[in-house]
Tab-separated table of C-alpha atoms in Angstrom:
chain	number	residue	atom	x	y	z
A	183	UNK	CA	117.477	114.709	93.974
A	184	UNK	CA	117.832	116.470	97.461
A	185	UNK	CA	118.574	114.171	100.356
A	186	UNK	CA	115.620	112.325	101.667
A	187	UNK	CA	117.072	110.683	104.742
A	188	UNK	CA	119.400	113.039	106.694
A	189	UNK	CA	121.299	112.937	110.021
A	190	UNK	CA	120.293	115.804	112.214
A	191	UNK	CA	122.387	115.283	115.245
A	192	UNK	CA	124.168	112.847	117.246
A	193	UNK	CA	125.188	112.757	120.982
A	194	UNK	CA	127.598	110.100	122.600
A	195	UNK	CA	127.452	110.408	126.288
A	196	UNK	CA	130.843	110.998	127.831
A	197	UNK	CA	129.549	110.520	131.336
A	198	UNK	CA	126.421	109.196	133.072
A	199	UNK	CA	123.735	111.669	132.344
A	200	UNK	CA	120.135	112.351	133.422
A	201	UNK	CA	118.701	113.044	130.071
A	202	UNK	CA	119.515	113.901	126.441
A	203	UNK	CA	117.615	116.510	124.569
A	204	UNK	CA	117.395	117.228	120.943
A	205	UNK	CA	116.042	120.840	120.516
A	206	UNK	CA	115.376	123.439	117.915
A	207	UNK	CA	114.225	120.547	115.780
A	208	UNK	CA	113.546	121.874	112.034
A	209	UNK	CA	109.952	121.410	110.931
A	210	UNK	CA	111.250	120.693	107.329
A	211	UNK	CA	111.130	116.952	107.487
A	212	UNK	CA	108.112	114.717	107.316
A	213	UNK	CA	109.127	111.967	109.871
A	214	UNK	CA	111.913	111.767	112.524
A	215	UNK	CA	113.908	108.647	113.400
A	216	UNK	CA	115.767	108.320	116.623
A	217	UNK	CA	118.250	105.535	117.031
A	218	UNK	CA	119.807	104.632	120.543
A	219	UNK	CA	122.683	102.361	120.528
A	220	UNK	CA	124.888	100.859	123.428
A	221	UNK	CA	122.010	101.732	125.815
A	222	UNK	CA	122.795	101.056	129.398
A	223	UNK	CA	121.579	102.789	132.552
A	224	UNK	CA	122.321	103.010	136.252
A	225	UNK	CA	118.924	101.812	137.521
A	226	UNK	CA	118.079	98.109	137.703
A	227	UNK	CA	114.754	98.248	135.995
A	228	UNK	CA	114.418	101.386	133.798
A	229	UNK	CA	112.135	102.333	130.947
A	230	UNK	CA	113.233	104.743	128.255
A	231	UNK	CA	111.046	107.571	127.979
A	232	UNK	CA	110.287	110.483	125.810
A	233	UNK	CA	108.810	114.083	126.318
A	234	UNK	CA	108.186	116.633	123.681
A	235	UNK	CA	108.431	120.444	123.604
A	236	UNK	CA	108.928	120.446	127.453
A	237	UNK	CA	105.414	119.306	127.975
A	238	UNK	CA	105.463	117.601	131.574
A	239	UNK	CA	101.541	117.234	131.519
A	240	UNK	CA	99.623	114.126	131.477
A	241	UNK	CA	99.454	114.135	127.696
A	242	UNK	CA	101.173	110.887	126.942
A	243	UNK	CA	100.135	107.262	126.583
A	244	UNK	CA	101.789	104.080	125.485
A	245	UNK	CA	100.917	100.546	124.418
A	246	UNK	CA	103.616	97.969	124.521
A	247	UNK	CA	104.118	94.477	123.128
A	248	UNK	CA	107.124	92.491	124.565
A	249	UNK	CA	108.665	89.126	124.444
A	250	UNK	CA	111.421	87.609	126.835
A	251	UNK	CA	112.101	84.570	125.057
A	252	UNK	CA	109.989	82.681	127.240
A	253	UNK	CA	106.703	84.555	127.418
A	254	UNK	CA	105.019	87.485	125.708
A	255	UNK	CA	103.045	90.283	127.285
A	256	UNK	CA	101.442	93.654	126.672
A	257	UNK	CA	101.050	96.598	128.979
A	258	UNK	CA	100.080	100.116	128.791
A	259	UNK	CA	100.156	103.472	130.303
A	260	UNK	CA	97.249	106.004	130.106
A	261	UNK	CA	97.508	109.824	130.684
A	262	UNK	CA	101.195	109.932	131.777
A	263	UNK	CA	103.674	112.558	131.887
A	264	UNK	CA	105.992	110.875	129.240
A	265	UNK	CA	106.000	108.056	126.590
A	266	UNK	CA	107.300	104.917	128.023
A	267	UNK	CA	109.278	102.731	125.461
A	268	UNK	CA	111.489	99.787	126.166
A	269	UNK	CA	110.573	97.846	129.236
A	270	UNK	CA	113.735	96.951	131.100
A	271	UNK	CA	116.024	98.161	128.234
A	272	UNK	CA	119.600	98.119	129.594
A	273	UNK	CA	118.731	97.015	133.064
A	274	UNK	CA	122.386	96.077	133.586
A	275	UNK	CA	125.169	98.096	132.706
A	276	UNK	CA	126.756	95.275	130.831
A	277	UNK	CA	123.680	94.640	128.568
A	278	UNK	CA	123.696	97.163	125.718
A	279	UNK	CA	120.064	97.989	124.656
A	280	UNK	CA	119.099	99.234	121.171
A	281	UNK	CA	116.016	101.401	120.383
A	282	UNK	CA	114.682	102.890	117.206
A	283	UNK	CA	111.744	105.264	117.198
A	284	UNK	CA	109.799	106.602	114.274
A	285	UNK	CA	108.006	110.062	115.082
A	286	UNK	CA	105.548	110.131	112.144
A	287	UNK	CA	104.430	113.508	110.729
A	288	UNK	CA	105.872	115.046	113.709
A	289	UNK	CA	105.833	118.504	112.206
A	290	UNK	CA	102.146	118.946	111.219
A	291	UNK	CA	100.027	121.151	113.194
A	292	UNK	CA	96.699	119.212	112.777
A	293	UNK	CA	97.229	115.677	114.377
A	294	UNK	CA	98.085	114.434	117.710
A	295	UNK	CA	101.798	112.829	117.440
A	296	UNK	CA	102.312	109.054	117.309
A	297	UNK	CA	105.267	107.244	117.473
A	298	UNK	CA	106.406	103.665	116.640
A	299	UNK	CA	109.346	102.159	118.643
A	300	UNK	CA	111.212	98.749	118.278
A	301	UNK	CA	113.493	97.705	121.322
A	302	UNK	CA	116.007	95.156	122.017
A	303	UNK	CA	118.237	93.872	124.812
A	304	UNK	CA	120.661	91.278	124.084
A	305	UNK	CA	121.403	89.730	127.354
A	306	UNK	CA	121.671	90.433	130.999
A	307	UNK	CA	118.678	90.095	133.592
A	308	UNK	CA	115.803	90.920	131.261
A	309	UNK	CA	116.778	89.988	127.592
A	310	UNK	CA	113.904	90.523	124.949
A	311	UNK	CA	112.433	92.471	122.239
A	312	UNK	CA	109.557	94.896	122.242
A	313	UNK	CA	107.336	97.014	119.991
A	314	UNK	CA	105.700	100.349	121.391
A	315	UNK	CA	103.068	102.683	119.982
A	316	UNK	CA	103.208	106.047	121.935
A	317	UNK	CA	100.813	109.116	121.702
A	318	UNK	CA	101.309	112.610	122.623
A	319	UNK	CA	97.978	114.517	122.687
A	320	UNK	CA	99.101	117.654	121.157
A	321	UNK	CA	98.664	119.041	117.680
A	322	UNK	CA	101.910	121.168	118.062
A	323	UNK	CA	104.783	120.463	115.848
A	324	UNK	CA	107.604	118.478	117.751
A	325	UNK	CA	110.445	121.017	118.122
A	326	UNK	CA	112.261	119.091	120.927
A	327	UNK	CA	112.659	115.619	122.162
A	328	UNK	CA	113.875	114.838	125.809
A	329	UNK	CA	115.123	111.160	126.239
A	330	UNK	CA	115.622	109.785	129.625
A	331	UNK	CA	115.179	106.909	131.979
A	332	UNK	CA	112.092	106.862	134.337
A	333	UNK	CA	114.638	106.098	136.957
A	334	UNK	CA	118.460	106.617	137.259
A	335	UNK	CA	120.861	107.762	134.576
A	336	UNK	CA	121.719	107.000	131.213
A	337	UNK	CA	125.304	105.483	131.075
A	338	UNK	CA	128.409	106.990	129.462
A	339	UNK	CA	128.798	105.459	126.109
A	340	UNK	CA	125.085	105.599	125.088
A	341	UNK	CA	124.837	107.012	121.474
A	342	UNK	CA	121.833	108.908	120.384
A	343	UNK	CA	121.197	109.841	116.783
A	344	UNK	CA	118.339	111.824	115.238
A	345	UNK	CA	117.498	111.448	111.507
A	346	UNK	CA	114.994	113.451	109.511
A	347	UNK	CA	113.081	111.859	106.533
A	348	UNK	CA	111.555	114.041	103.892
A	349	UNK	CA	108.683	113.032	101.604
A	350	UNK	CA	108.498	114.957	98.274
B	88	UNK	CA	131.194	126.893	75.689
B	89	UNK	CA	129.648	129.066	78.500
B	90	UNK	CA	125.945	128.593	79.135
B	91	UNK	CA	124.173	131.816	78.276
B	92	UNK	CA	120.492	131.056	78.158
B	93	UNK	CA	117.944	128.522	79.420
B	94	UNK	CA	114.927	127.527	77.360
B	95	UNK	CA	111.717	128.492	78.453
B	96	UNK	CA	109.778	125.527	79.988
B	97	UNK	CA	112.833	123.958	81.519
B	98	UNK	CA	112.011	122.023	84.520
B	99	UNK	CA	113.714	123.028	87.826
B	100	UNK	CA	111.753	121.006	90.437
B	101	UNK	CA	113.557	119.221	93.087
B	102	UNK	CA	116.943	120.384	92.131
B	103	UNK	CA	119.854	120.276	94.506
B	104	UNK	CA	122.062	123.457	94.589
B	105	UNK	CA	125.703	123.285	94.693
B	106	UNK	CA	127.817	126.270	95.068
B	107	UNK	CA	130.793	124.817	93.366
B	108	UNK	CA	132.150	121.665	91.804
B	109	UNK	CA	135.603	122.980	92.254
B	110	UNK	CA	138.132	120.355	93.420
B	111	UNK	CA	138.200	120.278	97.204
B	112	UNK	CA	134.501	120.462	97.636
B	113	UNK	CA	132.436	117.495	98.968
B	114	UNK	CA	131.632	115.132	96.202
B	115	UNK	CA	127.836	114.702	95.418
B	116	UNK	CA	126.710	111.126	96.314
B	117	UNK	CA	123.201	109.966	95.206
B	118	UNK	CA	120.989	109.036	97.793
B	119	UNK	CA	120.079	105.389	98.788
B	120	UNK	CA	116.872	106.481	100.209
B	121	UNK	CA	114.553	108.460	97.985
B	122	UNK	CA	111.152	109.794	98.281
B	123	UNK	CA	108.974	108.358	95.188
B	124	UNK	CA	105.621	109.653	95.997
B	125	UNK	CA	103.373	111.089	98.701
B	126	UNK	CA	99.654	111.540	99.034
B	127	UNK	CA	97.652	113.339	101.746
B	128	UNK	CA	93.956	112.686	101.847
B	129	UNK	CA	91.932	115.841	101.580
B	130	UNK	CA	88.369	116.951	102.880
B	131	UNK	CA	85.869	114.222	101.959
B	132	UNK	CA	88.158	111.334	102.478
B	133	UNK	CA	89.600	108.778	100.011
B	134	UNK	CA	88.573	105.089	99.471
B	135	UNK	CA	92.175	104.204	98.483
B	136	UNK	CA	95.681	105.434	97.967
B	137	UNK	CA	97.357	104.440	94.608
B	138	UNK	CA	101.057	104.278	93.744
B	139	UNK	CA	101.427	103.437	90.207
B	140	UNK	CA	104.179	103.350	87.566
B	141	UNK	CA	106.743	102.324	90.409
B	142	UNK	CA	110.077	101.978	88.827
B	143	UNK	CA	112.223	98.749	89.215
B	144	UNK	CA	115.463	100.831	89.909
B	145	UNK	CA	115.370	100.308	93.671
B	146	UNK	CA	115.774	97.241	95.962
B	147	UNK	CA	113.265	97.817	98.577
B	148	UNK	CA	110.157	99.816	99.013
B	149	UNK	CA	108.887	101.488	102.183
B	150	UNK	CA	105.724	103.040	103.105
B	151	UNK	CA	105.526	105.365	105.893
B	152	UNK	CA	102.069	106.702	107.042
B	153	UNK	CA	99.715	108.169	109.440
B	154	UNK	CA	96.077	106.891	108.914
B	155	UNK	CA	92.625	107.291	110.236
B	156	UNK	CA	89.221	105.651	109.098
B	157	UNK	CA	86.480	107.955	108.230
B	158	UNK	CA	83.654	106.227	110.024
B	159	UNK	CA	82.223	108.367	112.952
B	160	UNK	CA	81.385	105.273	115.249
B	161	UNK	CA	83.767	104.316	117.927
B	162	UNK	CA	85.670	101.635	115.916
B	163	UNK	CA	89.144	100.684	114.472
B	164	UNK	CA	89.757	100.307	110.640
B	165	UNK	CA	91.507	97.588	108.983
B	166	UNK	CA	94.434	98.141	106.382
B	167	UNK	CA	94.441	96.433	103.218
B	168	UNK	CA	97.083	96.503	100.363
B	169	UNK	CA	96.845	95.136	96.915
B	170	UNK	CA	99.705	94.898	94.418
B	171	UNK	CA	99.669	95.261	90.674
B	172	UNK	CA	95.705	95.306	90.594
B	173	UNK	CA	95.813	91.584	91.782
B	174	UNK	CA	92.363	90.941	93.365
B	175	UNK	CA	92.631	87.135	93.556
B	176	UNK	CA	93.233	84.938	96.648
B	177	UNK	CA	97.120	85.251	96.237
B	178	UNK	CA	97.728	86.923	99.539
B	179	UNK	CA	98.401	85.879	103.160
B	180	UNK	CA	99.144	87.905	106.184
B	181	UNK	CA	99.989	87.403	109.873
B	182	UNK	CA	100.160	89.320	112.841
B	183	UNK	CA	101.293	89.414	116.634
B	184	UNK	CA	99.621	92.044	118.585
B	185	UNK	CA	99.203	93.542	121.999
B	186	UNK	CA	96.323	95.828	123.261
B	187	UNK	CA	97.719	96.843	126.533
B	188	UNK	CA	96.261	93.944	128.480
B	189	UNK	CA	97.049	90.725	126.418
B	190	UNK	CA	98.949	89.219	123.354
B	191	UNK	CA	97.332	87.516	120.571
B	192	UNK	CA	98.216	86.439	117.101
B	193	UNK	CA	96.364	85.964	113.800
B	194	UNK	CA	96.962	84.324	110.483
B	195	UNK	CA	95.071	84.645	107.429
B	196	UNK	CA	95.588	82.632	104.208
B	197	UNK	CA	94.408	82.884	100.550
B	198	UNK	CA	93.096	86.491	100.996
B	199	UNK	CA	92.424	88.990	98.253
B	200	UNK	CA	94.795	91.571	99.738
B	201	UNK	CA	97.301	92.085	102.627
B	202	UNK	CA	94.955	92.193	105.543
B	203	UNK	CA	95.967	93.744	108.809
B	204	UNK	CA	92.986	94.261	111.126
B	205	UNK	CA	92.471	96.909	113.710
B	206	UNK	CA	95.184	99.324	112.387
B	207	UNK	CA	93.831	102.816	112.820
B	208	UNK	CA	91.331	104.748	114.738
B	209	UNK	CA	88.043	105.875	113.497
B	210	UNK	CA	86.745	109.480	113.308
B	211	UNK	CA	84.760	108.854	116.503
B	212	UNK	CA	84.686	112.287	118.512
B	213	UNK	CA	86.585	110.534	121.358
B	214	UNK	CA	89.409	109.793	119.007
B	215	UNK	CA	89.753	113.327	117.348
B	216	UNK	CA	93.150	114.147	116.200
B	217	UNK	CA	94.456	110.567	116.931
B	218	UNK	CA	95.968	108.714	113.958
B	219	UNK	CA	97.333	105.217	113.476
B	220	UNK	CA	100.817	104.969	112.298
B	221	UNK	CA	102.731	102.349	110.118
B	222	UNK	CA	106.229	101.674	108.705
B	223	UNK	CA	105.822	98.895	105.858
B	224	UNK	CA	108.556	97.465	103.943
B	225	UNK	CA	108.043	95.478	100.764
B	226	UNK	CA	111.375	93.720	100.254
B	227	UNK	CA	113.047	92.752	96.891
B	228	UNK	CA	109.895	94.087	95.219
B	229	UNK	CA	111.444	94.017	91.778
B	230	UNK	CA	112.822	90.720	91.865
B	231	UNK	CA	111.210	88.354	89.271
B	232	UNK	CA	112.430	85.178	90.935
B	233	UNK	CA	110.592	85.175	94.096
B	234	UNK	CA	107.388	85.941	95.761
B	235	UNK	CA	106.952	89.124	97.493
B	236	UNK	CA	107.264	89.544	101.282
B	237	UNK	CA	106.075	92.544	103.204
B	238	UNK	CA	106.537	93.315	106.813
B	239	UNK	CA	105.196	96.165	109.075
B	240	UNK	CA	105.190	97.804	112.344
B	241	UNK	CA	101.877	99.271	112.809
B	242	UNK	CA	100.199	101.044	115.866
B	243	UNK	CA	97.554	103.320	117.441
B	244	UNK	CA	97.129	104.539	120.885
B	245	UNK	CA	93.779	106.235	121.964
B	246	UNK	CA	94.919	106.900	125.518
B	247	UNK	CA	92.681	104.130	126.665
B	248	UNK	CA	92.299	100.545	126.738
B	249	UNK	CA	89.791	100.697	123.919
B	250	UNK	CA	91.121	100.170	120.435
B	251	UNK	CA	94.888	100.684	121.317
B	252	UNK	CA	96.977	98.263	119.628
B	253	UNK	CA	100.642	97.699	118.607
B	254	UNK	CA	101.496	94.908	116.150
B	255	UNK	CA	104.352	93.302	114.192
B	256	UNK	CA	102.851	91.997	110.920
B	257	UNK	CA	103.986	90.178	107.819
B	258	UNK	CA	102.432	89.334	104.597
B	259	UNK	CA	103.098	87.478	101.374
B	260	UNK	CA	101.963	88.008	97.754
B	261	UNK	CA	102.295	84.719	95.733
B	262	UNK	CA	103.560	86.379	92.500
B	263	UNK	CA	106.930	86.605	90.956
B	264	UNK	CA	106.057	89.676	89.117
B	265	UNK	CA	107.942	92.941	90.055
B	266	UNK	CA	105.611	95.282	91.997
B	267	UNK	CA	104.613	98.216	89.808
B	268	UNK	CA	101.598	99.384	91.780
B	269	UNK	CA	100.263	99.475	95.262
B	270	UNK	CA	96.835	100.158	96.349
B	271	UNK	CA	96.216	101.025	100.025
B	272	UNK	CA	92.810	101.063	101.268
B	273	UNK	CA	90.415	100.585	104.210
B	274	UNK	CA	86.632	100.569	104.752
B	275	UNK	CA	84.740	102.734	104.330
B	276	UNK	CA	87.497	105.484	103.606
B	277	UNK	CA	90.610	107.080	104.917
B	278	UNK	CA	89.800	110.462	106.691
B	279	UNK	CA	91.400	113.723	105.985
B	280	UNK	CA	94.839	114.232	106.743
B	281	UNK	CA	95.735	110.704	106.584
B	282	UNK	CA	99.150	110.720	104.705
B	283	UNK	CA	101.099	107.965	102.882
B	284	UNK	CA	104.643	108.460	101.559
B	285	UNK	CA	106.385	105.730	99.357
B	286	UNK	CA	110.164	105.543	99.308
B	287	UNK	CA	112.763	103.514	97.323
B	288	UNK	CA	115.790	102.147	98.958
B	289	UNK	CA	118.662	101.175	96.694
């Protein structure tokens, strides 16, 4: 049987970087999965963000559920210029964050694009876990994904891997 | 003996082409994550999605989907799952969820299906093209020594504080039977372009 779950690309940062972009993404899969490991950042309270297909318009929104170990909260962003994911993911350079995001039915030209994200940061100033739903109000197939922090850079050593899942 | 002909009617679907099996080429490794079946809802909607005759050859099952409820009023639809045609009160479900303003939790026992409420937007005009999404795992589904556990990450965002929700959910089916069929449904119907894909994980 043809492979259902395939690695498309991986990028390990060799230096502090403003953003990572996966481009020319094939439309042959059904879903995409992006994993981010060893996530640390230069800013003190960053959010990991996504933009698609170079769209910098206010076409994004997010709803977040998060827990810190002592309390739980929910926040949202409406009509933003990016999808916000992990709250305070990697707020300290020694606290590795982890993110896994599912981009469901990313290549259809009929529906807006919904993403589901899980985040975790193990220690540091803001330890906790989160779940996020994001919406990109575009029916275009996703052909590029830009990953960045809303402030500061991604640190050297962060590992970004994109997978494709194909339903038959 | 060389192959010189192929019988008419032979099936060649889903074949993987390999240029050569000569020594030195990459060995073929069967996948641990396989697509079992996919259903896309057509025009007119669908009251349920049914995966049947599920083989017991995998360890876990995963359902990945986008979904929308067919009602045209401003609303959100519930997601229900029944296993093996069991409609008795043998299910329970829990969720912790956030709507962008507050966090809540819900527990439901002795239900007739997995029941995860508020899991997809309706076909209301203000929610055009918006779909909910879910990744649902049914763990150890073929094990006949234990009850079956499901977990899910489910969410929909409507670019507003109305009807947006992200949740972490769990469910339990109090049966030691191997799961051989899955019925996924909502009320009234799933809208066109909803899609459900079933995968097996070895």
